[in-house]
Amino acid sequence: MLHNLFIVLTLIVLEGLLSADNALVLAILVKHLPRDQRKKALRYGIWGAFIFRLIAILLAKELRRFWPFRLFGGLYLCYVSASHFIRGKPEEPELVAVSKKGFWGTVAAVELTDIAFSVDSILAAVAMSDKVWVVYLGGILGIITMRFVAGGFLRLLDLFPRLETAAYLLVAWIGIKLSLETFDVHFPNWLFWGVMFVLFASGFARTRPSAVKEEASKEATFATVAEVDVEKPRE
């Protein structure tokens, strides 16, 4: 049981680190809407993400039985990690066209963005555990974490910039594990989790002063997310 809870905690942290900047994009997507509609769009986005995550996990668990899927999934995770180090941090996507969309168009954009962002984390999750409830609980709590404490993850990444590198190294390590399972090669639990711990701990190796202007800009955008359930009603 403790092992399963540890996996859930790992999935929450991994989801938060990988999705901190993604949450920023989602906040920008709804920024053009009136305040009351921003909250609704994000809330609908959360429920849509819950449903999609469950369906995707169930499908992934079934597909994992077939070796081509395990090989493709593992190689895809390695590709995600390698592309991060080769191309660096991607530029913020162009969102001008989205600003012209209405409420439901924005909700659809949030849903599609959520789906695109969740592929790597879903593959990583099913590679770490065979239990659907563990994977789903970790993924759902990760989504909630991304929505409501994403600003904290951004500050953590600002204080410990190597955490982002560590997160993508974790993705690569999980991808290697999933790929090797195709050839019936399995790591001992102590080795897999030992490397996971070392890679995660390496993210705290060095700190640097936070970029005040950049953080202020990000926190201003995340006010859109943070104001859920705290906004006072208009008189």
Short mmCIF file of C-alpha atoms in Angstrom, two decimals:
data_model
loop_
_atom_site.label_atom_id
_atom_site.label_comp_id
_atom_site.label_asym_id
_atom_site.label_seq_id
_atom_site.Cartn_x
_atom_site.Cartn_y
_atom_site.Cartn_z
CA MET A 1 0.00 0.00 0.00
CA LEU A 2 2.81 2.40 0.90
CA HIS A 3 4.47 1.61 -2.41
CA ASN A 4 1.28 2.56 -4.28
CA LEU A 5 0.94 5.80 -2.32
CA PHE A 6 4.55 6.64 -3.13
CA ILE A 7 3.80 6.13 -6.84
CA VAL A 8 0.77 8.45 -6.54
CA LEU A 9 2.94 11.11 -4.90
CA THR A 10 5.58 10.71 -7.61
CA LEU A 11 2.95 11.11 -10.33
CA ILE A 12 1.60 14.28 -8.69
CA VAL A 13 5.06 15.86 -8.51
CA LEU A 14 5.96 14.77 -12.05
CA GLU A 15 2.65 16.09 -13.43
CA GLY A 16 3.17 19.40 -11.66
CA LEU A 17 6.74 19.88 -12.86
CA LEU A 18 5.94 18.92 -16.45
CA SER A 19 2.73 20.95 -16.60
CA ALA A 20 3.55 24.16 -14.73
CA ASP A 21 4.14 26.18 -17.89
CA ASN A 22 1.29 24.33 -19.60
CA ALA A 23 -1.08 25.68 -16.96
CA LEU A 24 0.19 29.14 -17.84
CA VAL A 25 -0.87 28.57 -21.45
CA LEU A 26 -4.33 27.42 -20.32
CA ALA A 27 -4.70 30.57 -18.24
CA ILE A 28 -3.78 32.68 -21.27
CA LEU A 29 -6.35 30.83 -23.37
CA VAL A 30 -9.21 32.02 -21.14
CA LYS A 31 -7.78 35.43 -20.28
CA HIS A 32 -9.84 37.26 -22.92
CA LEU A 33 -13.14 36.05 -21.45
CA PRO A 34 -15.14 37.95 -18.81
CA ARG A 35 -14.16 37.01 -15.27
CA ASP A 36 -17.19 34.84 -14.57
CA GLN A 37 -16.71 32.96 -17.86
CA ARG A 38 -13.00 32.40 -17.15
CA LYS A 39 -13.90 30.40 -14.06
CA LYS A 40 -16.49 28.37 -15.95
CA ALA A 41 -14.14 27.65 -18.86
CA LEU A 42 -11.41 26.41 -16.52
CA ARG A 43 -13.91 24.38 -14.48
CA TYR A 44 -15.31 22.72 -17.59
CA GLY A 45 -11.74 22.12 -18.69
CA ILE A 46 -10.99 20.34 -15.41
CA TRP A 47 -13.99 18.01 -15.74
CA GLY A 48 -13.19 17.32 -19.36
CA ALA A 49 -9.61 16.50 -18.39
CA PHE A 50 -10.84 14.08 -15.71
CA ILE A 51 -13.01 12.19 -18.21
CA PHE A 52 -10.36 12.12 -20.94
CA ARG A 53 -7.70 11.01 -18.48
CA LEU A 54 -9.80 8.04 -17.32
CA ILE A 55 -10.58 6.92 -20.89
CA ALA A 56 -6.95 7.35 -21.97
CA ILE A 57 -5.63 5.40 -18.98
CA LEU A 58 -8.05 2.52 -19.57
CA LEU A 59 -7.08 2.37 -23.23
CA ALA A 60 -3.39 2.66 -22.44
CA LYS A 61 -3.58 -0.15 -19.88
CA GLU A 62 -5.12 -2.44 -22.49
CA LEU A 63 -2.77 -1.40 -25.28
CA ARG A 64 0.24 -1.86 -23.03
CA ARG A 65 -0.23 -5.62 -23.35
CA PHE A 66 0.88 -5.38 -26.98
CA TRP A 67 4.63 -5.00 -27.48
CA PRO A 68 4.38 -2.43 -30.33
CA PHE A 69 2.56 -0.04 -28.00
CA ARG A 70 5.10 -0.50 -25.22
CA LEU A 71 7.94 0.12 -27.66
CA PHE A 72 6.24 3.14 -29.24
CA GLY A 73 5.26 4.58 -25.86
CA GLY A 74 8.76 4.19 -24.45
CA LEU A 75 10.39 5.68 -27.54
CA TYR A 76 7.91 8.56 -27.49
CA LEU A 77 8.82 9.41 -23.89
CA CYS A 78 12.51 9.30 -24.82
CA TYR A 79 11.73 11.58 -27.78
CA VAL A 80 9.90 14.07 -25.54
CA SER A 81 12.91 14.19 -23.23
CA ALA A 82 15.48 14.41 -26.03
CA SER A 83 13.58 17.13 -27.90
CA HIS A 84 13.52 19.22 -24.72
CA PHE A 85 17.31 19.15 -24.47
CA ILE A 86 17.92 19.55 -28.21
CA ARG A 87 15.48 22.32 -28.99
CA GLY A 88 15.26 23.89 -25.56
CA LYS A 89 12.14 25.38 -24.04
CA PRO A 90 9.47 25.93 -26.70
CA GLU A 91 8.27 29.44 -27.34
CA GLU A 92 4.86 30.48 -26.06
CA PRO A 93 2.29 29.51 -28.71
CA GLU A 94 0.44 32.09 -30.72
CA LEU A 95 -2.90 32.68 -29.04
CA VAL A 96 -4.22 35.65 -31.01
CA ALA A 97 -6.71 33.52 -32.94
CA VAL A 98 -8.05 32.04 -29.72
CA SER A 99 -8.82 35.50 -28.37
CA LYS A 100 -11.44 35.88 -31.10
CA LYS A 101 -13.32 32.77 -30.06
CA GLY A 102 -16.43 32.74 -27.92
CA PHE A 103 -16.96 30.86 -24.68
CA TRP A 104 -17.48 27.37 -26.10
CA GLY A 105 -14.74 27.85 -28.66
CA THR A 106 -12.39 28.70 -25.81
CA VAL A 107 -13.55 25.67 -23.81
CA ALA A 108 -12.82 23.49 -26.85
CA ALA A 109 -9.36 25.05 -27.16
CA VAL A 110 -8.68 24.35 -23.47
CA GLU A 111 -9.80 20.73 -23.90
CA LEU A 112 -7.63 20.13 -26.97
CA THR A 113 -4.64 21.74 -25.25
CA ASP A 114 -5.20 19.58 -22.17
CA ILE A 115 -5.27 16.46 -24.32
CA ALA A 116 -2.06 17.41 -26.11
CA PHE A 117 -0.32 18.14 -22.80
CA SER A 118 -1.42 14.91 -21.11
CA VAL A 119 -0.09 12.32 -23.57
CA ASP A 120 3.42 12.14 -22.13
CA SER A 121 2.27 12.07 -18.51
CA ILE A 122 -0.27 9.30 -19.21
CA LEU A 123 2.36 7.13 -20.89
CA ALA A 124 4.76 7.77 -18.00
CA ALA A 125 2.06 6.89 -15.47
CA VAL A 126 1.06 3.55 -17.01
CA ALA A 127 4.75 2.63 -17.22
CA MET A 128 5.12 3.10 -13.46
CA SER A 129 2.19 1.03 -12.21
CA ASP A 130 -0.13 -1.78 -13.33
CA LYS A 131 -2.97 -0.59 -11.07
CA VAL A 132 -5.53 1.65 -12.77
CA TRP A 133 -6.62 3.34 -9.52
CA VAL A 134 -3.03 4.31 -8.71
CA VAL A 135 -2.44 5.78 -12.15
CA TYR A 136 -5.80 7.55 -12.27
CA LEU A 137 -5.56 8.96 -8.73
CA GLY A 138 -2.07 10.27 -9.41
CA GLY A 139 -3.17 11.79 -12.71
CA ILE A 140 -6.31 13.42 -11.28
CA LEU A 141 -4.51 14.86 -8.26
CA GLY A 142 -1.82 16.04 -10.66
CA ILE A 143 -4.43 17.91 -12.72
CA ILE A 144 -5.83 19.55 -9.58
CA THR A 145 -2.32 20.44 -8.50
CA MET A 146 -1.57 21.95 -11.90
CA ARG A 147 -4.70 24.14 -11.77
CA PHE A 148 -4.53 25.45 -8.23
CA VAL A 149 -0.86 25.49 -7.21
CA ALA A 150 0.80 25.90 -10.58
CA GLY A 151 2.12 29.28 -9.47
CA GLY A 152 3.97 27.51 -6.66
CA PHE A 153 5.52 25.06 -9.11
CA LEU A 154 6.65 27.98 -11.27
CA ARG A 155 8.31 29.64 -8.27
CA LEU A 156 9.94 26.31 -7.40
CA LEU A 157 11.24 25.96 -10.96
CA ASP A 158 12.52 29.53 -10.76
CA LEU A 159 14.40 28.85 -7.52
CA PHE A 160 15.63 25.44 -8.68
CA PRO A 161 15.93 25.63 -12.49
CA ARG A 162 17.48 22.16 -12.63
CA LEU A 163 14.16 20.68 -11.54
CA GLU A 164 12.87 21.03 -15.09
CA THR A 165 15.92 19.17 -16.37
CA ALA A 166 15.40 16.52 -13.69
CA ALA A 167 11.75 16.11 -14.71
CA TYR A 168 12.65 15.41 -18.33
CA LEU A 169 15.41 13.04 -17.26
CA LEU A 170 12.78 11.18 -15.24
CA VAL A 171 10.62 10.99 -18.36
CA ALA A 172 13.55 9.54 -20.31
CA TRP A 173 14.27 6.97 -17.58
CA ILE A 174 10.62 5.88 -17.53
CA GLY A 175 10.69 5.69 -21.33
CA ILE A 176 13.74 3.42 -21.21
CA LYS A 177 11.97 1.16 -18.70
CA LEU A 178 8.86 0.91 -20.88
CA SER A 179 10.90 0.24 -24.04
CA LEU A 180 13.00 -2.50 -22.46
CA GLU A 181 9.87 -4.24 -21.20
CA THR A 182 9.14 -4.92 -24.89
CA PHE A 183 12.13 -7.28 -24.87
CA ASP A 184 11.18 -8.77 -21.48
CA VAL A 185 13.93 -6.83 -19.71
CA HIS A 186 12.79 -5.61 -16.29
CA PHE A 187 14.65 -3.42 -13.81
CA PRO A 188 14.67 -4.44 -10.13
CA ASN A 189 12.42 -2.13 -8.11
CA TRP A 190 15.34 -0.87 -6.03
CA LEU A 191 17.26 0.13 -9.17
CA PHE A 192 14.33 1.84 -10.89
CA TRP A 193 13.26 3.85 -7.86
CA GLY A 194 16.84 4.51 -6.79
CA VAL A 195 17.59 6.18 -10.11
CA MET A 196 14.26 8.05 -9.89
CA PHE A 197 15.24 9.42 -6.48
CA VAL A 198 18.75 10.43 -7.58
CA LEU A 199 17.44 12.21 -10.68
CA PHE A 200 14.78 14.06 -8.71
CA ALA A 201 17.23 15.05 -5.96
CA SER A 202 19.64 16.38 -8.58
CA GLY A 203 17.06 19.04 -9.42
CA PHE A 204 17.80 20.75 -6.09
CA ALA A 205 21.57 20.81 -6.65
CA ARG A 206 21.86 24.51 -7.34
CA THR A 207 19.77 27.63 -6.89
CA ARG A 208 19.81 31.00 -8.55
CA PRO A 209 18.08 34.31 -7.76
CA SER A 210 14.55 34.36 -9.07
CA ALA A 211 13.75 36.40 -12.13
CA VAL A 212 11.46 38.91 -10.46
CA LYS A 213 9.99 40.45 -13.57
CA GLU A 214 9.30 37.11 -15.22
CA GLU A 215 7.76 35.69 -12.07
CA ALA A 216 5.55 38.74 -11.62
CA SER A 217 4.29 38.37 -15.17
CA LYS A 218 3.54 34.68 -14.67
CA GLU A 219 1.79 35.23 -11.35
CA ALA A 220 -0.37 37.94 -12.91
CA THR A 221 -1.52 35.43 -15.50
CA PHE A 222 -2.06 32.72 -12.91
CA ALA A 223 -4.40 35.03 -11.03
CA THR A 224 -6.95 33.78 -13.53
CA VAL A 225 -6.57 30.27 -12.17
CA ALA A 226 -6.20 31.22 -8.52
CA GLU A 227 -9.36 33.31 -8.43
CA VAL A 228 -11.58 30.21 -8.76
CA ASP A 229 -13.95 30.10 -5.76
CA VAL A 230 -12.47 33.26 -4.21
CA GLU A 231 -13.96 35.94 -6.41
CA LYS A 232 -16.53 38.08 -4.64
CA PRO A 233 -19.96 38.36 -6.26
CA ARG A 234 -20.80 41.62 -7.90
CA GLU A 235 -23.44 43.72 -6.23
#
